[in-house]
Short mmCIF file of C-alpha atoms in Angstrom, two decimals:
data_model
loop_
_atom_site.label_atom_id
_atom_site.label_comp_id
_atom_site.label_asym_id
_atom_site.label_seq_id
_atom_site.Cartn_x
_atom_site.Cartn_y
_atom_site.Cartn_z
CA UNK A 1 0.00 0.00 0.00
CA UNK A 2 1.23 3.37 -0.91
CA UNK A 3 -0.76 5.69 1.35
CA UNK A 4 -1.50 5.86 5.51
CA UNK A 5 -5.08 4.87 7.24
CA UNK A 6 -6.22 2.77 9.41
CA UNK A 7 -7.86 -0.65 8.52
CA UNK A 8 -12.36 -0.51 7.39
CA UNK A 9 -12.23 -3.70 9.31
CA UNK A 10 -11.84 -4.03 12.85
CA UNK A 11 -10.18 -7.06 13.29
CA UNK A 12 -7.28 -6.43 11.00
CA UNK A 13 -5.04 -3.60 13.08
CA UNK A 14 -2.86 -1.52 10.97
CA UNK A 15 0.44 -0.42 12.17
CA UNK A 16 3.05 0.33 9.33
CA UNK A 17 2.68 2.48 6.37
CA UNK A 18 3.15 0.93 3.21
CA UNK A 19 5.63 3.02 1.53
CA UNK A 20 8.48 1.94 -0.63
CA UNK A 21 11.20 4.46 0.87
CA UNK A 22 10.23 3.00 4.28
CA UNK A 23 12.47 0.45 6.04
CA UNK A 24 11.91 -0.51 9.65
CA UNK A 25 15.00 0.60 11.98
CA UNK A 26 13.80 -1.42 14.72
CA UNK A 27 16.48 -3.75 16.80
CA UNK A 28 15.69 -6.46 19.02
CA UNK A 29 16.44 -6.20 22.29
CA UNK A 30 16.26 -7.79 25.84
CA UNK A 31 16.60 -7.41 29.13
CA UNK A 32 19.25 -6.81 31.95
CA UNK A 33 20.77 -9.53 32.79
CA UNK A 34 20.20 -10.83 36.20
CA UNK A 35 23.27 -10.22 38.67
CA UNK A 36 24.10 -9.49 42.24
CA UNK A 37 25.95 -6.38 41.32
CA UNK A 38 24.52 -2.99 39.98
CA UNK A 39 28.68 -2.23 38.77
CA UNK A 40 27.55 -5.50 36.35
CA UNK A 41 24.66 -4.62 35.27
CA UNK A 42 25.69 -1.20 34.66
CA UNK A 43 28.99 -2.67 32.37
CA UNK A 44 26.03 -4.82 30.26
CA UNK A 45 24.12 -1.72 29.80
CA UNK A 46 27.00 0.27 28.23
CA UNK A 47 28.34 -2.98 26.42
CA UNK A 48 24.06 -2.92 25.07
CA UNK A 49 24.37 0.90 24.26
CA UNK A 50 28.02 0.43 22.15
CA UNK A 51 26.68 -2.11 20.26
CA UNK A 52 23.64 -0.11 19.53
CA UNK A 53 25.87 3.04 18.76
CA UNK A 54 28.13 0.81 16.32
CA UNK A 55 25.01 -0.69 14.21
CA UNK A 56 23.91 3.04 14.27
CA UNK A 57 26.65 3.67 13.03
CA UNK A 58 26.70 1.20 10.08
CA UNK A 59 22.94 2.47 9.19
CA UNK A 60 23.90 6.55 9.03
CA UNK A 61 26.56 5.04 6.34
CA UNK A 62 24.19 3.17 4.22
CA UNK A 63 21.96 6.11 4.34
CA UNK A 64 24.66 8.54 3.23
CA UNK A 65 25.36 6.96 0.23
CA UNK A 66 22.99 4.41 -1.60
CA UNK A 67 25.78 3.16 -3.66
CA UNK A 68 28.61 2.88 -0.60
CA UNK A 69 30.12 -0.86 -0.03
CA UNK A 70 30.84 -1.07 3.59
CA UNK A 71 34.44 -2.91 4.52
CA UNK A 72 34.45 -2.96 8.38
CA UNK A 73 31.17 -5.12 9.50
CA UNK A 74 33.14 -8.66 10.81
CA UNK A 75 34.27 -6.37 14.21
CA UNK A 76 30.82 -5.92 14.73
CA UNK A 77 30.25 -9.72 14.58
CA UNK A 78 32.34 -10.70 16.80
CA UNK A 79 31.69 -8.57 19.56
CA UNK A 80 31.47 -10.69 22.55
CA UNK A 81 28.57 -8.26 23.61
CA UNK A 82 26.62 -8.71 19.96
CA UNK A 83 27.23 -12.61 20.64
CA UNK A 84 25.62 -13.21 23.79
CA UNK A 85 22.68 -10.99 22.57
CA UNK A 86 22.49 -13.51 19.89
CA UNK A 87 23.05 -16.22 22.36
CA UNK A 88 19.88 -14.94 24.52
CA UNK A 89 18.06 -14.51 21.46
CA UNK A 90 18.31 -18.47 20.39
CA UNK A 91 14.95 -20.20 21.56
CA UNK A 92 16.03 -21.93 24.96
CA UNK A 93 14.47 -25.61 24.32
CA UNK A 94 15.13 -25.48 20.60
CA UNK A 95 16.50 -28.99 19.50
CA UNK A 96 20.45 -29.40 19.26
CA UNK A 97 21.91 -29.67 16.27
CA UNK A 98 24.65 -32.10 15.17
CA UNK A 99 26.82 -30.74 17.90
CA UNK A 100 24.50 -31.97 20.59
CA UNK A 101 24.72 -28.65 22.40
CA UNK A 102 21.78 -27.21 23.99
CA UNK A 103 21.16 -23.58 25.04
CA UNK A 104 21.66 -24.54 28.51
CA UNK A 105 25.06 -26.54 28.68
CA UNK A 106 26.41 -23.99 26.42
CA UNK A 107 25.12 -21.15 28.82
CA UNK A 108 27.06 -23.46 31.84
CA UNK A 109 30.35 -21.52 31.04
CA UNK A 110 29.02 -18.58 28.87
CA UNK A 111 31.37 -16.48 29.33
CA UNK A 112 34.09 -18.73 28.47
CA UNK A 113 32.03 -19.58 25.48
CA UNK A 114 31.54 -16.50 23.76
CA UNK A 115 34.98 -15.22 24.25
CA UNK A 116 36.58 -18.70 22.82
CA UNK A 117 34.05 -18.20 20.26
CA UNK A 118 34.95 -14.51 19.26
CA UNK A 119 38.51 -15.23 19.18
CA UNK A 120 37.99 -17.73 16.58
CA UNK A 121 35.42 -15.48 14.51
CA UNK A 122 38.64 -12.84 14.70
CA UNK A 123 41.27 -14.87 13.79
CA UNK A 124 39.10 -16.65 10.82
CA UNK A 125 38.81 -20.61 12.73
CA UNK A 126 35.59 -20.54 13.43
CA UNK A 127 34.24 -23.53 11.39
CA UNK A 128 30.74 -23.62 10.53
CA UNK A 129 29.00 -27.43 10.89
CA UNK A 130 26.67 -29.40 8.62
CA UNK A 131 22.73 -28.65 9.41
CA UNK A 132 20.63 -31.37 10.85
CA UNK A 133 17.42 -31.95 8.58
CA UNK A 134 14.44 -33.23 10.00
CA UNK A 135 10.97 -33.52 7.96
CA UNK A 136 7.47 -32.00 9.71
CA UNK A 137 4.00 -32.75 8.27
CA UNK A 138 2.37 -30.46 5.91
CA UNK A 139 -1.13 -30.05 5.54
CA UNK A 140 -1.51 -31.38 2.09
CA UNK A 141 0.46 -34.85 3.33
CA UNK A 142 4.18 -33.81 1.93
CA UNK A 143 6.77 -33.11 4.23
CA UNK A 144 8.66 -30.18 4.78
CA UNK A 145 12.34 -29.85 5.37
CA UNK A 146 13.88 -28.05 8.26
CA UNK A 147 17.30 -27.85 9.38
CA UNK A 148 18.69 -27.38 12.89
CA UNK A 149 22.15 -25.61 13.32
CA UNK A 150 24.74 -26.78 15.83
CA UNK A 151 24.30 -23.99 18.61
CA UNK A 152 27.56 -21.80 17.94
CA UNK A 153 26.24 -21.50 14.79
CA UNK A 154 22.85 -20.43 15.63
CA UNK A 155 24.74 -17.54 17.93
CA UNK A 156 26.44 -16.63 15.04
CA UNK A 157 24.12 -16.14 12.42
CA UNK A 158 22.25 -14.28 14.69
CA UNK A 159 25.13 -11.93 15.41
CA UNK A 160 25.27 -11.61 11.42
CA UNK A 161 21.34 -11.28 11.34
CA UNK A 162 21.44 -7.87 13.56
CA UNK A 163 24.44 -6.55 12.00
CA UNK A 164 23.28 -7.67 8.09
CA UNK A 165 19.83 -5.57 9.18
CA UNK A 166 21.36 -2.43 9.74
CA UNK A 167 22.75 -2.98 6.17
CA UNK A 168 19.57 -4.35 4.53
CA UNK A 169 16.62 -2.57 6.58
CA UNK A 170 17.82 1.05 4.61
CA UNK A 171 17.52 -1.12 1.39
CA UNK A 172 14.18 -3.13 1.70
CA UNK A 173 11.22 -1.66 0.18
CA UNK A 174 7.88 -0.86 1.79
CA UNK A 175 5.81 -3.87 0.24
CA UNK A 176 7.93 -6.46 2.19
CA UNK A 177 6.80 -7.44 5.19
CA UNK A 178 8.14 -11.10 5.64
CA UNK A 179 10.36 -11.84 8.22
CA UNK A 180 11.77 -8.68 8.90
CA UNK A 181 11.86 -6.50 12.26
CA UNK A 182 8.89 -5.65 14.02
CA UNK A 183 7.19 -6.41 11.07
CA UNK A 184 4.49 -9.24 11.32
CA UNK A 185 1.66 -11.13 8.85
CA UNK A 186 -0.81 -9.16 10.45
CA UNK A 187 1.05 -5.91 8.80
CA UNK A 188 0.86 -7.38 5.78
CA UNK A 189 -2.88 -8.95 6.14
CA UNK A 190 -3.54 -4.98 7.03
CA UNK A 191 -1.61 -3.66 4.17
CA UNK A 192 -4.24 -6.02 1.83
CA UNK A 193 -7.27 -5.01 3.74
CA UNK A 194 -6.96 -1.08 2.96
CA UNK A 195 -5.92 -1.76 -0.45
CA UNK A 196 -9.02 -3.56 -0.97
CA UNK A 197 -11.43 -2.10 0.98
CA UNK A 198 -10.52 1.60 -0.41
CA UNK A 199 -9.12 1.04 -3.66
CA UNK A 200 -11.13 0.13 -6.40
CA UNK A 201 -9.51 -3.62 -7.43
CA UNK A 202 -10.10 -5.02 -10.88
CA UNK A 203 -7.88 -8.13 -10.21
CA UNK A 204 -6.18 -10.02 -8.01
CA UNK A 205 -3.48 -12.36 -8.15
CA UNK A 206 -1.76 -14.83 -5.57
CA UNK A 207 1.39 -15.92 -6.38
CA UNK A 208 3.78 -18.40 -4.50
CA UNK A 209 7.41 -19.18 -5.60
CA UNK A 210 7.77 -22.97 -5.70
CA UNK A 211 10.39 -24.67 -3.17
CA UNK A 212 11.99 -21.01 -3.49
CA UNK A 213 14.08 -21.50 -0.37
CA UNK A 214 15.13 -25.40 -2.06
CA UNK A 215 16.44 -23.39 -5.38
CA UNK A 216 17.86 -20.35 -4.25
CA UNK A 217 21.16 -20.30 -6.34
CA UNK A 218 24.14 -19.29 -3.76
CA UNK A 219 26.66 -17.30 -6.59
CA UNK A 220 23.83 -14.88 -7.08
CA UNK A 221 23.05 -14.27 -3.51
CA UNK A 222 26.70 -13.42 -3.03
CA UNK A 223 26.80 -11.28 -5.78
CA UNK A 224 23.63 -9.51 -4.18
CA UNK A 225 25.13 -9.18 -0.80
CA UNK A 226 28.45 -7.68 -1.93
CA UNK A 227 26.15 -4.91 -3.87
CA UNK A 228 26.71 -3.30 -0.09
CA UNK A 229 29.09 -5.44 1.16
CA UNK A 230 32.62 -5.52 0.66
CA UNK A 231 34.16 -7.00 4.29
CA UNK A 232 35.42 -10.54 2.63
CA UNK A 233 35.26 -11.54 6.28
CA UNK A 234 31.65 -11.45 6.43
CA UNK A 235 30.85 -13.02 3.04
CA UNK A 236 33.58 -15.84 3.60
CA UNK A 237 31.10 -16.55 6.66
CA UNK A 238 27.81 -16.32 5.17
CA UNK A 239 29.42 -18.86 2.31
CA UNK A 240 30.62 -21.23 4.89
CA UNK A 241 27.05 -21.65 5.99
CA UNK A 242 26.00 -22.27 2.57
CA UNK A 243 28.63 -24.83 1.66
CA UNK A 244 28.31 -26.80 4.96
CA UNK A 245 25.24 -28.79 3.70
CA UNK A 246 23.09 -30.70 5.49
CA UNK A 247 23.41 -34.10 7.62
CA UNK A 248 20.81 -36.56 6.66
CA UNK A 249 20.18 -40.04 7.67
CA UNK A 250 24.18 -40.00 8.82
CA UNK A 251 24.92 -38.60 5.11
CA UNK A 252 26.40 -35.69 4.61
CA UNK A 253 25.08 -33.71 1.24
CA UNK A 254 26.27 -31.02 -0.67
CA UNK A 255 24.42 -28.72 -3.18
CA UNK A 256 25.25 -24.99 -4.69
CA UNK A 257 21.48 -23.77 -4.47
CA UNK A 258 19.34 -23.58 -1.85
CA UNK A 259 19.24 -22.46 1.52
CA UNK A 260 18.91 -24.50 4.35
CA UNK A 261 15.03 -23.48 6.59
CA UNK A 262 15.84 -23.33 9.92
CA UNK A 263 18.67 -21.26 10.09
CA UNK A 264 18.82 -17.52 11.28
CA UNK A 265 20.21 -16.06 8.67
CA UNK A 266 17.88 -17.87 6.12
CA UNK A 267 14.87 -15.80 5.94
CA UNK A 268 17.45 -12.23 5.80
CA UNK A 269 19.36 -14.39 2.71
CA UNK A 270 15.77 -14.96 1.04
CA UNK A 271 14.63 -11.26 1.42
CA UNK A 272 18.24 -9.76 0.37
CA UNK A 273 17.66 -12.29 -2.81
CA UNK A 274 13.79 -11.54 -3.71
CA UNK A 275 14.69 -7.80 -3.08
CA UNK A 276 16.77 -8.20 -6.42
CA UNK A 277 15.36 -10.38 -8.69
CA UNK A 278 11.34 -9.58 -7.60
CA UNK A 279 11.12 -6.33 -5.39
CA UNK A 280 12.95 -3.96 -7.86
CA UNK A 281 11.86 -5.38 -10.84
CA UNK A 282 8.33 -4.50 -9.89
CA UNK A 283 8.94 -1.41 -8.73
CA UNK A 284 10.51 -0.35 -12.03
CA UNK A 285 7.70 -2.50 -14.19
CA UNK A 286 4.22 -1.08 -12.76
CA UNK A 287 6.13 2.70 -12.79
CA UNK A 288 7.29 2.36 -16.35
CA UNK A 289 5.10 -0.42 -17.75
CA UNK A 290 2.50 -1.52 -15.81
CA UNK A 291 -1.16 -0.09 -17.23
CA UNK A 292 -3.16 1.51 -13.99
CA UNK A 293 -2.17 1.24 -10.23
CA UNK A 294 -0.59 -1.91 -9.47
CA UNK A 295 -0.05 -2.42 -5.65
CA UNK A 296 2.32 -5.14 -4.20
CA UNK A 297 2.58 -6.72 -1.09
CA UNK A 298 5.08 -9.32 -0.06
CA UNK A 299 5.73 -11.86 2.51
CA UNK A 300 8.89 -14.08 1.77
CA UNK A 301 8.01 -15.62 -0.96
CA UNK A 302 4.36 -15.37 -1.53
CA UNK A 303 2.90 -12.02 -2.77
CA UNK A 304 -0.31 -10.36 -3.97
CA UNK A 305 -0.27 -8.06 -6.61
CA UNK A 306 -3.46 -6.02 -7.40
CA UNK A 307 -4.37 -3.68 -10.11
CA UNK A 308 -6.95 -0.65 -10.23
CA UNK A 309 -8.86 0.89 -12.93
CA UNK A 310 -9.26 -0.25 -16.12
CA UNK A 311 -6.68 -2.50 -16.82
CA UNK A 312 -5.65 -3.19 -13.16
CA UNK A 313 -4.32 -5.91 -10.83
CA UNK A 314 -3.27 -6.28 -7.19
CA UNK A 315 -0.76 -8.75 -6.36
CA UNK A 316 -0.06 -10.24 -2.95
#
């Protein structure tokens, strides 16, 4: 949706603006963490606040210049204060992955953890480790894939995740809603409500891109990320994710597309590659081509265009 309102319907709430120069700055957050010692908790809050600072930082570049490649993101990575936000952001009775490492053994010696671990990140050994894949049910009988990363790399994709966003939120247009901060499906079930209910829609399409996250091809999504990003550091790590493959049935399988679900920094990968090769294309096509009002919304990979007038469409 290109304009503000509120939703006709009361159910649906409306809370973003659907405008393409719009990018959500949010950052997650979380509490103090619990301590006997206010000196503590005080160091945590200023270790919070320079990490906050340093991503600001990284954002007031990308907005200067809409063309810039930034070279200093890894330090930001392996900040031992960005890594146990990370670590505190993992879900705390998520299954382990092929390192058989829960949230809570790991968090037995955290500090001992994150510094090893942010060493290693620094000096280029950190290794990343195949994904376990599991199936779940779907609702039409198939099965759906998921993988679950060994812990340390959870933490670290994470870390990548919050840094990548202060990159990518700037960049991401006002039609996407999927899987980004504070961003929900209920934004984008809002953003379809007003453009129905007070537009005047001829047509409207659903579209779904099949297995997208199976077929993603990796060389393209590199050459995507280094459109802003030129720290090798950082896209030697994203590509060690991608050429760790999976762990299945005790085999261990290779392949240069896709991108594995389950992982943190999957659904930033799949946004940073549909902004590219969907987003901007139909930003330039209904300004330049298109024939009446074409309004877009996205969420991952489904979307729903819809036209106005004449010869219009809406697609979501």
């Amino acid at each position: 949706m290109n304009e503000h309102g509120k939703s006709d319907s009361p159910v649906v709430p409306e809370k973003w603006p659907n405008k393409a120069e719009e990018a959500s700055e949010a950052m997650e957050g979380r509490g103090l963490a619990k301590g006997n010692l206010i000196q503590r908790n005080a160091h945590r809050t200023q270790s919070r606040e320079s990490v906050h600072s340093g991503l600001e930082r990284v954002r007031e570049a990308v907005r200067r210049s809409r063309k810039e490649r930034l070279t200093a993101l890894m330090h930001h990575v392996y900040d031992v204060e960005q890594l146990r936000q990370a670590y505190h952001g993992v879900k705390h009775d998520a299954a382990p992955g092929i390192d058989g490492e829960s949230w809570k053994s790991y968090g037995e010696d955290l500090e001992g953890n994150l510094r090893d671990l942010s060493k290693r990140l620094k000096r280029g050994a950190y290794r990343a480790r195949p994904v376990k894949r599991v199936y779940i049910p779907k609702a039409d009988g198939r099965r759906r894939p998921i993988g679950i990363p060994a812990l340390e790399d959870k933490i670290v994709q994470r870390a990548v995740v919050q840094v990548l966003n202060a990159v990518w939120e700037q960049e991401f247009l006002g039609f996407s809603y999927g899987f980004r901060p504070e961003r929900s499906p209920h934004d984008a079930l809002d953003a379809l409500c007003v453009g129905i209910m007070r537009r005047k829609v001829s047509w409207v399409l659903d579209a779904d891109i099949r297995s997208f996250f199976d077929t993603l091809r990796h060389e393209w999504l590199v050459k995507f990320i280094e459109h802003r990003v030129a720290d090798r550091r950082v896209v030697r790590l994203i590509q060690k994710w991608l050429k760790a493959g999976v762990l299945e049935e005790q085999k261990r399988l290779h392949s240069d597309i896709g991108t594995v679900q389950g992982g943190s920094i999957s659904p930033l990968l799949a946004n940073i590659y549909l902004h590219y090769v969907f987003d901007l294309w139909v930003q330039k096509w209904r300004s330049t081509q298109a024939k009446g009002e074409v309004i877009v919304v996205r969420f991952a990979d489904d979307c729903a265009p819809r036209r106005r007038g004449k010869e219009a469409v809406m697609v979501t």
